[in-house]
Structure formats: structure tokens, C-alpha cells
Amino acid sequence: QSALTQPASVSGSPGQSITISCSGTSSDVGSYNLVSWYQQHPGKAPKLIIYEVNKRPSGVSNRFSGSQSDNTASLTISGLQAEDEADYYCCSYAGGSTIFVFGTGTKVTVL
Amino acid sequence: EVQLVESGGGLVQPGGSLRLSCAASGFTFSSSAMSWVRQAPGKGLEWVSTVSGSGMSTYYADSVKGRFTVSRDNSKHTVYLQMNSLRDDDTAEYYCATGLQDYGDLAYWGQGTLVTVSA
């Protein structure tokens, strides 16, 4: 099972919106509505920010939103803030004997 | 409040073994699948293994299959990762995690335990 493909880095100015793509296959992203997104600050454990493609856990800002089209999922951060500077990972259920497959990770920089 | 606390990490020589533990509290442990995810220094997240709530079903990444064994003791609210035949590329922070639903997400994470494989 290969890792899902994300851009290595994305940047934006405060207040802007950015979108991170997550490209998978018909065996993972495209087969299940079970894409999740994680935010990780340096030295910290990952934090779930989106699950089931577009749902936000309690307490997560509504500036984070998710979507999916065919084999590609996307995370949009609107109203970019300095605290959003972090690494972001997508993840999909992959079925069979592979439960989860993670994306390659995207470093978000707030200019 | 959900809490996951890993322990057991440390320095081990190539070819050696180590057992990680993850003590859980704050949720119905026996009904929840538990997973291990690792992160090599400066690298991305990699799913390692998942065990079902009953312990009857286990799943492994190809990179650890045949070397790692996941298990759980529901009476102790603890999940384990037995790691054998360790290699340099197993060096990583190991996190245990569980989700809002089985196999769909990883909503809760421990703080991680560092495993270093080196001669």
C-alpha cells in the first residue's frame, strides 16, 4: 500500500485561504468516505481536525473544511492564522489487511 | 477524558526486541479498536498496526508484518506492541491511538514513546 500523495509545502498570508490536496487510488480514498486529516505541531502528537471527509470534531475551528472528489481529498483552511503553521497529514481507510494509509504530509507556512 | 499513555521505548541494538505498552482510560476500552502509528525522526506518519476491541482481529503494515505483534489486555485497559528483529529503520516515535469509530479515524493519541535502534 503506497502513501497518499500530498504537496510537500503550501504557504499563505494571514487571512487567506489555502487548500491541501491528498491523492489516493480507487482502493483507498476513492472507495470509502473515511478520509481524515491531522494537524501536527513540532514535538507534539497529531491532532484530528477532519474525519469522514468533511466532519469536524468538537472544538475544531470551522475554518477547517474537507471535501473529496473521486480519488482525491482536500483540506481547506480559511482565514489563515499564525497558529495554523504546522504539518498536515491526510489518512484513509484502505480496507483488507491495511487499515490506514497516511499521506506524505504537507508543511503549511504562514507568511 | 480520554487518556493514552505509552511506555517501554528506549535504545535497543539491531536484531533486538522491545515491548511497548499503552495504558488507556476515559472510554469503553474493550469496544474500541486500538492502533499504533510511528514517525521516524523528521519524517511523516506511518500506520503500524491495529487490533480490534476483542483482540481477535489484528492488522499490520507490510513493513512490520512477521516481526511485530499487537495484543491487548482488556482487563488492564492496555494494548501492547511486541517488536522483534528490530532494524535501524524502526527508529521512530511510536504513538498509540484510537478513534471516534473503529477503523475510520484516530481521534485520540498518546504522547508517544521513542524507540531507537542502534548499535
PDB file of C-alpha atoms in Angstrom:
ATOM      1  CA  GLN A   1       0.000   0.000   0.000  1.00  0.00           C
ATOM      2  CA  SER A   2       1.594   3.274  -1.096  1.00  0.00           C
ATOM      3  CA  ALA A   3       1.328   6.524   0.838  1.00  0.00           C
ATOM      4  CA  LEU A   4      -1.241   9.049  -0.314  1.00  0.00           C
ATOM      5  CA  THR A   5       0.305  11.961  -2.206  1.00  0.00           C
ATOM      6  CA  GLN A   6       0.306  15.469  -0.746  1.00  0.00           C
ATOM      7  CA  PRO A   7       2.237  18.594  -1.759  1.00  0.00           C
ATOM      8  CA  ALA A   8       5.363  18.988   0.354  1.00  0.00           C
ATOM      9  CA  SER A   9       4.558  22.576   1.255  1.00  0.00           C
ATOM     10  CA  VAL A  10       1.834  25.185   0.978  1.00  0.00           C
ATOM     11  CA  SER A  11       2.034  28.792   2.126  1.00  0.00           C
ATOM     12  CA  GLY A  12      -0.287  31.736   2.506  1.00  0.00           C
ATOM     13  CA  SER A  13      -0.638  35.111   4.151  1.00  0.00           C
ATOM     14  CA  PRO A  14      -2.760  35.702   7.248  1.00  0.00           C
ATOM     15  CA  GLY A  15      -6.438  35.852   6.338  1.00  0.00           C
ATOM     16  CA  GLN A  16      -6.018  33.990   3.076  1.00  0.00           C
ATOM     17  CA  SER A  17      -7.388  30.534   2.255  1.00  0.00           C
ATOM     18  CA  ILE A  18      -5.237  27.598   1.277  1.00  0.00           C
ATOM     19  CA  THR A  19      -6.080  24.107   0.058  1.00  0.00           C
ATOM     20  CA  ILE A  20      -4.070  20.931   0.533  1.00  0.00           C
ATOM     21  CA  SER A  21      -4.713  18.035  -1.818  1.00  0.00           C
ATOM     22  CA  CYS A  22      -4.460  14.349  -0.977  1.00  0.00           C
ATOM     23  CA  SER A  23      -4.296  11.988  -3.919  1.00  0.00           C
ATOM     24  CA  GLY A  24      -5.062   8.320  -3.469  1.00  0.00           C
ATOM     25  CA  THR A  25      -6.477   5.494  -5.537  1.00  0.00           C
ATOM     26  CA  SER A  26      -9.738   3.690  -6.110  1.00  0.00           C
ATOM     27  CA  SER A  27      -8.579   1.208  -3.443  1.00  0.00           C
ATOM     28  CA  ASP A  28      -8.437   3.725  -0.638  1.00  0.00           C
ATOM     29  CA  VAL A  29      -9.656   7.333  -0.926  1.00  0.00           C
ATOM     30  CA  GLY A  30     -11.980   6.548  -3.804  1.00  0.00           C
ATOM     31  CA  SER A  31     -13.617   3.544  -2.165  1.00  0.00           C
ATOM     32  CA  TYR A  32     -14.561   4.833   1.260  1.00  0.00           C
ATOM     33  CA  ASN A  33     -15.818   8.078   2.754  1.00  0.00           C
ATOM     34  CA  LEU A  34     -13.247   7.601   5.509  1.00  0.00           C
ATOM     35  CA  VAL A  35     -10.659  10.285   4.895  1.00  0.00           C
ATOM     36  CA  SER A  36      -9.348  12.077   7.956  1.00  0.00           C
ATOM     37  CA  TRP A  37      -6.929  14.968   8.397  1.00  0.00           C
ATOM     38  CA  TYR A  38      -4.413  15.620  11.174  1.00  0.00           C
ATOM     39  CA  GLN A  39      -2.557  18.721  12.283  1.00  0.00           C
ATOM     40  CA  GLN A  40       0.825  18.277  13.942  1.00  0.00           C
ATOM     41  CA  HIS A  41       2.864  20.996  15.567  1.00  0.00           C
ATOM     42  CA  PRO A  42       6.604  20.366  16.177  1.00  0.00           C
ATOM     43  CA  GLY A  43       7.221  17.994  19.041  1.00  0.00           C
ATOM     44  CA  LYS A  44       3.514  17.305  19.533  1.00  0.00           C
ATOM     45  CA  ALA A  45       1.222  14.379  18.818  1.00  0.00           C
ATOM     46  CA  PRO A  46      -1.046  14.683  15.783  1.00  0.00           C
ATOM     47  CA  LYS A  47      -4.497  16.170  16.287  1.00  0.00           C
ATOM     48  CA  LEU A  48      -7.603  15.086  14.382  1.00  0.00           C
ATOM     49  CA  ILE A  49      -9.196  18.054  12.586  1.00  0.00           C
ATOM     50  CA  ILE A  50     -11.417  16.374   9.969  1.00  0.00           C
ATOM     51  CA  TYR A  51     -12.960  12.906   9.833  1.00  0.00           C
ATOM     52  CA  GLU A  52     -15.264  11.121   7.396  1.00  0.00           C
ATOM     53  CA  VAL A  53     -14.126  13.525   4.649  1.00  0.00           C
ATOM     54  CA  ASN A  54     -15.830  16.668   5.950  1.00  0.00           C
ATOM     55  CA  LYS A  55     -16.820  16.358   9.613  1.00  0.00           C
ATOM     56  CA  ARG A  56     -15.149  18.389  12.346  1.00  0.00           C
ATOM     57  CA  PRO A  57     -14.627  17.024  15.852  1.00  0.00           C
ATOM     58  CA  SER A  58     -15.963  19.092  18.691  1.00  0.00           C
ATOM     59  CA  GLY A  59     -13.703  22.041  19.407  1.00  0.00           C
ATOM     60  CA  VAL A  60     -12.077  22.251  15.988  1.00  0.00           C
ATOM     61  CA  SER A  61     -12.383  25.621  14.286  1.00  0.00           C
ATOM     62  CA  ASN A  62     -14.860  25.923  11.412  1.00  0.00           C
ATOM     63  CA  ARG A  63     -12.031  27.495   9.420  1.00  0.00           C
ATOM     64  CA  PHE A  64     -11.049  23.914   8.606  1.00  0.00           C
ATOM     65  CA  SER A  65     -13.127  22.107   5.985  1.00  0.00           C
ATOM     66  CA  GLY A  66     -12.750  18.930   3.964  1.00  0.00           C
ATOM     67  CA  SER A  67     -14.009  17.620   0.664  1.00  0.00           C
ATOM     68  CA  GLN A  68     -13.470  14.753  -1.726  1.00  0.00           C
ATOM     69  CA  SER A  69     -13.795  14.138  -5.440  1.00  0.00           C
ATOM     70  CA  ASP A  70     -13.124  10.664  -6.797  1.00  0.00           C
ATOM     71  CA  ASN A  71      -9.675   9.591  -5.591  1.00  0.00           C
ATOM     72  CA  THR A  72      -8.616  12.998  -4.265  1.00  0.00           C
ATOM     73  CA  ALA A  73      -9.452  14.567  -0.929  1.00  0.00           C
ATOM     74  CA  SER A  74      -8.798  18.176   0.017  1.00  0.00           C
ATOM     75  CA  LEU A  75      -8.389  20.214   3.187  1.00  0.00           C
ATOM     76  CA  THR A  76      -9.131  23.935   3.077  1.00  0.00           C
ATOM     77  CA  ILE A  77      -8.000  26.327   5.769  1.00  0.00           C
ATOM     78  CA  SER A  78      -9.776  29.666   5.522  1.00  0.00           C
ATOM     79  CA  GLY A  79      -8.816  32.841   7.316  1.00  0.00           C
ATOM     80  CA  LEU A  80      -5.262  31.570   7.768  1.00  0.00           C
ATOM     81  CA  GLN A  81      -3.766  32.338  11.185  1.00  0.00           C
ATOM     82  CA  ALA A  82      -0.244  32.132  12.545  1.00  0.00           C
ATOM     83  CA  GLU A  83      -1.256  29.201  14.755  1.00  0.00           C
ATOM     84  CA  ASP A  84      -2.160  27.191  11.657  1.00  0.00           C
ATOM     85  CA  GLU A  85       1.521  26.865  10.796  1.00  0.00           C
ATOM     86  CA  ALA A  86       2.094  23.119  11.203  1.00  0.00           C
ATOM     87  CA  ASP A  87       2.369  19.844   9.333  1.00  0.00           C
ATOM     88  CA  TYR A  88      -0.840  18.353   7.952  1.00  0.00           C
ATOM     89  CA  TYR A  89      -1.479  14.714   7.080  1.00  0.00           C
ATOM     90  CA  CYS A  90      -4.379  13.081   5.333  1.00  0.00           C
ATOM     91  CA  CYS A  91      -5.293   9.484   6.065  1.00  0.00           C
ATOM     92  CA  SER A  92      -7.682   6.992   4.524  1.00  0.00           C
ATOM     93  CA  TYR A  93      -9.129   3.659   5.490  1.00  0.00           C
ATOM     94  CA  ALA A  94      -7.762   1.206   2.935  1.00  0.00           C
ATOM     95  CA  GLY A  95      -9.715  -1.959   3.610  1.00  0.00           C
ATOM     96  CA  GLY A  96      -8.491  -5.541   3.613  1.00  0.00           C
ATOM     97  CA  SER A  97      -5.477  -6.070   5.818  1.00  0.00           C
ATOM     98  CA  THR A  98      -4.396  -2.423   5.607  1.00  0.00           C
ATOM     99  CA  ILE A  99      -6.435  -0.342   7.963  1.00  0.00           C
ATOM    100  CA  PHE A 100      -4.926   3.104   7.499  1.00  0.00           C
ATOM    101  CA  VAL A 101      -2.752   4.723   4.862  1.00  0.00           C
ATOM    102  CA  PHE A 102      -1.333   8.155   5.587  1.00  0.00           C
ATOM    103  CA  GLY A 103      -0.430  10.936   3.224  1.00  0.00           C
ATOM    104  CA  THR A 104       3.130  12.139   2.718  1.00  0.00           C
ATOM    105  CA  GLY A 105       2.462  15.276   4.744  1.00  0.00           C
ATOM    106  CA  THR A 106       2.296  18.986   3.924  1.00  0.00           C
ATOM    107  CA  LYS A 107       4.112  21.758   5.736  1.00  0.00           C
ATOM    108  CA  VAL A 108       1.944  24.864   5.961  1.00  0.00           C
ATOM    109  CA  THR A 109       3.771  28.159   6.330  1.00  0.00           C
ATOM    110  CA  VAL A 110       2.032  31.386   7.259  1.00  0.00           C
ATOM    111  CA  LEU A 111       3.925  34.205   5.588  1.00  0.00           C
TER     112      LEU A 111
ATOM    113  CA  GLU B   1     -11.395  12.485  29.380  1.00  0.00           C
ATOM    114  CA  VAL B   2      -9.638  10.035  27.073  1.00  0.00           C
ATOM    115  CA  GLN B   3      -6.039   9.377  28.069  1.00  0.00           C
ATOM    116  CA  LEU B   4      -3.484   7.198  26.346  1.00  0.00           C
ATOM    117  CA  VAL B   5      -0.065   6.779  27.948  1.00  0.00           C
ATOM    118  CA  GLU B   6       2.688   4.892  26.119  1.00  0.00           C
ATOM    119  CA  SER B   7       5.734   3.380  27.764  1.00  0.00           C
ATOM    120  CA  GLY B   8       8.513   0.928  27.017  1.00  0.00           C
ATOM    121  CA  GLY B   9      10.559   2.832  24.488  1.00  0.00           C
ATOM    122  CA  GLY B  10      14.333   3.033  24.640  1.00  0.00           C
ATOM    123  CA  LEU B  11      17.610   2.148  22.974  1.00  0.00           C
ATOM    124  CA  VAL B  12      17.956  -1.342  21.527  1.00  0.00           C
ATOM    125  CA  GLN B  13      20.515  -2.966  19.282  1.00  0.00           C
ATOM    126  CA  PRO B  14      19.654  -4.145  15.769  1.00  0.00           C
ATOM    127  CA  GLY B  15      18.088  -7.577  15.934  1.00  0.00           C
ATOM    128  CA  GLY B  16      16.834  -6.959  19.450  1.00  0.00           C
ATOM    129  CA  SER B  17      13.337  -6.859  20.920  1.00  0.00           C
ATOM    130  CA  LEU B  18      11.217  -4.359  22.782  1.00  0.00           C
ATOM    131  CA  ARG B  19       7.660  -4.322  24.082  1.00  0.00           C
ATOM    132  CA  LEU B  20       5.654  -1.130  24.098  1.00  0.00           C
ATOM    133  CA  SER B  21       2.609  -0.618  26.297  1.00  0.00           C
ATOM    134  CA  CYS B  22      -0.246   1.841  26.062  1.00  0.00           C
ATOM    135  CA  ALA B  23      -2.458   2.357  29.106  1.00  0.00           C
ATOM    136  CA  ALA B  24      -5.903   3.699  28.277  1.00  0.00           C
ATOM    137  CA  SER B  25      -8.618   5.401  30.296  1.00  0.00           C
ATOM    138  CA  GLY B  26     -11.715   7.534  29.857  1.00  0.00           C
ATOM    139  CA  PHE B  27     -13.583   5.421  27.292  1.00  0.00           C
ATOM    140  CA  THR B  28     -15.034   1.946  26.794  1.00  0.00           C
ATOM    141  CA  PHE B  29     -11.723   0.256  26.082  1.00  0.00           C
ATOM    142  CA  SER B  30     -12.987  -3.231  25.225  1.00  0.00           C
ATOM    143  CA  SER B  31     -15.242  -1.814  22.499  1.00  0.00           C
ATOM    144  CA  SER B  32     -12.557   0.243  20.798  1.00  0.00           C
ATOM    145  CA  ALA B  33     -10.014  -0.728  18.192  1.00  0.00           C
ATOM    146  CA  MET B  34      -6.529   0.460  19.077  1.00  0.00           C
ATOM    147  CA  SER B  35      -3.776   1.385  16.680  1.00  0.00           C
ATOM    148  CA  TRP B  36      -0.043   2.059  16.679  1.00  0.00           C
ATOM    149  CA  VAL B  37       1.380   4.772  14.432  1.00  0.00           C
ATOM    150  CA  ARG B  38       5.057   5.684  14.179  1.00  0.00           C
ATOM    151  CA  GLN B  39       7.048   8.653  12.986  1.00  0.00           C
ATOM    152  CA  ALA B  40      10.729   8.403  12.150  1.00  0.00           C
ATOM    153  CA  PRO B  41      12.790  11.494  13.019  1.00  0.00           C
ATOM    154  CA  GLY B  42      11.948  14.285  10.575  1.00  0.00           C
ATOM    155  CA  LYS B  43       9.607  12.030   8.598  1.00  0.00           C
ATOM    156  CA  GLY B  44       5.872  11.525   8.166  1.00  0.00           C
ATOM    157  CA  LEU B  45       3.333   9.378   9.934  1.00  0.00           C
ATOM    158  CA  GLU B  46       3.220   5.645   9.223  1.00  0.00           C
ATOM    159  CA  TRP B  47       0.456   3.308  10.354  1.00  0.00           C
ATOM    160  CA  VAL B  48       1.961   0.238  12.026  1.00  0.00           C
ATOM    161  CA  SER B  49      -0.775  -1.971  13.442  1.00  0.00           C
ATOM    162  CA  THR B  50      -4.385  -2.148  14.649  1.00  0.00           C
ATOM    163  CA  VAL B  51      -6.131  -4.552  16.990  1.00  0.00           C
ATOM    164  CA  SER B  52      -9.898  -4.911  17.275  1.00  0.00           C
ATOM    165  CA  GLY B  53     -11.719  -4.310  20.536  1.00  0.00           C
ATOM    166  CA  SER B  54     -11.973  -8.012  21.303  1.00  0.00           C
ATOM    167  CA  GLY B  55      -8.365  -8.632  20.295  1.00  0.00           C
ATOM    168  CA  MET B  56      -9.461 -11.292  17.840  1.00  0.00           C
ATOM    169  CA  SER B  57      -8.518  -9.316  14.724  1.00  0.00           C
ATOM    170  CA  THR B  58      -5.091  -7.856  14.109  1.00  0.00           C
ATOM    171  CA  TYR B  59      -3.686  -5.924  11.184  1.00  0.00           C
ATOM    172  CA  TYR B  60      -0.131  -4.944  10.250  1.00  0.00           C
ATOM    173  CA  ALA B  61       1.732  -2.774   7.797  1.00  0.00           C
ATOM    174  CA  ASP B  62       3.859  -4.784   5.380  1.00  0.00           C
ATOM    175  CA  SER B  63       6.982  -3.169   6.849  1.00  0.00           C
ATOM    176  CA  VAL B  64       6.456  -4.858  10.233  1.00  0.00           C
ATOM    177  CA  LYS B  65       4.497  -7.984   9.342  1.00  0.00           C
ATOM    178  CA  GLY B  66       6.116 -11.084  10.807  1.00  0.00           C
ATOM    179  CA  ARG B  67       8.253  -9.041  13.228  1.00  0.00           C
ATOM    180  CA  PHE B  68       5.731  -7.092  15.324  1.00  0.00           C
ATOM    181  CA  THR B  69       2.777  -8.462  17.284  1.00  0.00           C
ATOM    182  CA  VAL B  70      -0.059  -6.359  18.642  1.00  0.00           C
ATOM    183  CA  SER B  71      -2.172  -7.579  21.563  1.00  0.00           C
ATOM    184  CA  ARG B  72      -4.362  -6.226  24.305  1.00  0.00           C
ATOM    185  CA  ASP B  73      -5.484  -6.990  27.830  1.00  0.00           C
ATOM    186  CA  ASN B  74      -8.967  -5.585  28.255  1.00  0.00           C
ATOM    187  CA  SER B  75      -8.909  -6.289  31.991  1.00  0.00           C
ATOM    188  CA  LYS B  76      -5.926  -3.947  32.302  1.00  0.00           C
ATOM    189  CA  HIS B  77      -7.087  -1.435  29.661  1.00  0.00           C
ATOM    190  CA  THR B  78      -3.720  -1.839  27.989  1.00  0.00           C
ATOM    191  CA  VAL B  79      -2.553  -2.515  24.447  1.00  0.00           C
ATOM    192  CA  TYR B  80       0.902  -3.867  23.629  1.00  0.00           C
ATOM    193  CA  LEU B  81       3.245  -3.876  20.675  1.00  0.00           C
ATOM    194  CA  GLN B  82       5.873  -6.617  20.784  1.00  0.00           C
ATOM    195  CA  MET B  83       8.680  -5.693  18.423  1.00  0.00           C
ATOM    196  CA  ASN B  84      11.202  -8.340  17.405  1.00  0.00           C
ATOM    197  CA  SER B  85      14.079  -8.406  14.922  1.00  0.00           C
ATOM    198  CA  LEU B  86      14.345  -4.641  15.162  1.00  0.00           C
ATOM    199  CA  ARG B  87      16.109  -2.770  12.379  1.00  0.00           C
ATOM    200  CA  ASP B  88      17.647   0.678  12.108  1.00  0.00           C
ATOM    201  CA  ASP B  89      14.634   1.889  10.139  1.00  0.00           C
ATOM    202  CA  ASP B  90      12.296   1.025  13.031  1.00  0.00           C
ATOM    203  CA  THR B  91      13.741   4.009  14.890  1.00  0.00           C
ATOM    204  CA  ALA B  92      10.781   6.294  15.491  1.00  0.00           C
ATOM    205  CA  GLU B  93       8.386   7.864  17.919  1.00  0.00           C
ATOM    206  CA  TYR B  94       5.619   5.323  18.465  1.00  0.00           C
ATOM    207  CA  TYR B  95       2.119   6.580  19.210  1.00  0.00           C
ATOM    208  CA  CYS B  96      -0.919   4.618  20.257  1.00  0.00           C
ATOM    209  CA  ALA B  97      -4.244   5.970  19.120  1.00  0.00           C
ATOM    210  CA  THR B  98      -7.939   5.238  18.974  1.00  0.00           C
ATOM    211  CA  GLY B  99     -10.844   6.719  17.069  1.00  0.00           C
ATOM    212  CA  LEU B 100     -14.354   8.042  17.204  1.00  0.00           C
ATOM    213  CA  GLN B 101     -15.239   4.925  15.250  1.00  0.00           C
ATOM    214  CA  ASP B 102     -13.342   1.738  14.578  1.00  0.00           C
ATOM    215  CA  TYR B 103     -11.046   1.965  11.564  1.00  0.00           C
ATOM    216  CA  GLY B 104     -12.336   5.357  10.434  1.00  0.00           C
ATOM    217  CA  ASP B 105     -10.151   7.865  12.208  1.00  0.00           C
ATOM    218  CA  LEU B 106      -7.662   8.372  15.020  1.00  0.00           C
ATOM    219  CA  ALA B 107      -9.230  10.952  17.286  1.00  0.00           C
ATOM    220  CA  TYR B 108      -7.166  10.345  20.407  1.00  0.00           C
ATOM    221  CA  TRP B 109      -3.390   9.997  20.601  1.00  0.00           C
ATOM    222  CA  GLY B 110      -0.886   9.345  23.325  1.00  0.00           C
ATOM    223  CA  GLN B 111       2.231  11.474  23.803  1.00  0.00           C
ATOM    224  CA  GLY B 112       4.447   8.881  22.124  1.00  0.00           C
ATOM    225  CA  THR B 113       7.416   6.792  23.183  1.00  0.00           C
ATOM    226  CA  LEU B 114      10.755   6.904  21.382  1.00  0.00           C
ATOM    227  CA  VAL B 115      12.357   3.723  20.091  1.00  0.00           C
ATOM    228  CA  THR B 116      15.957   3.989  18.934  1.00  0.00           C
ATOM    229  CA  VAL B 117      17.557   1.050  17.166  1.00  0.00           C
ATOM    230  CA  SER B 118      21.309   1.470  17.048  1.00  0.00           C
ATOM    231  CA  ALA B 119      24.491  -0.447  17.698  1.00  0.00           C
TER     232      ALA B 119
END
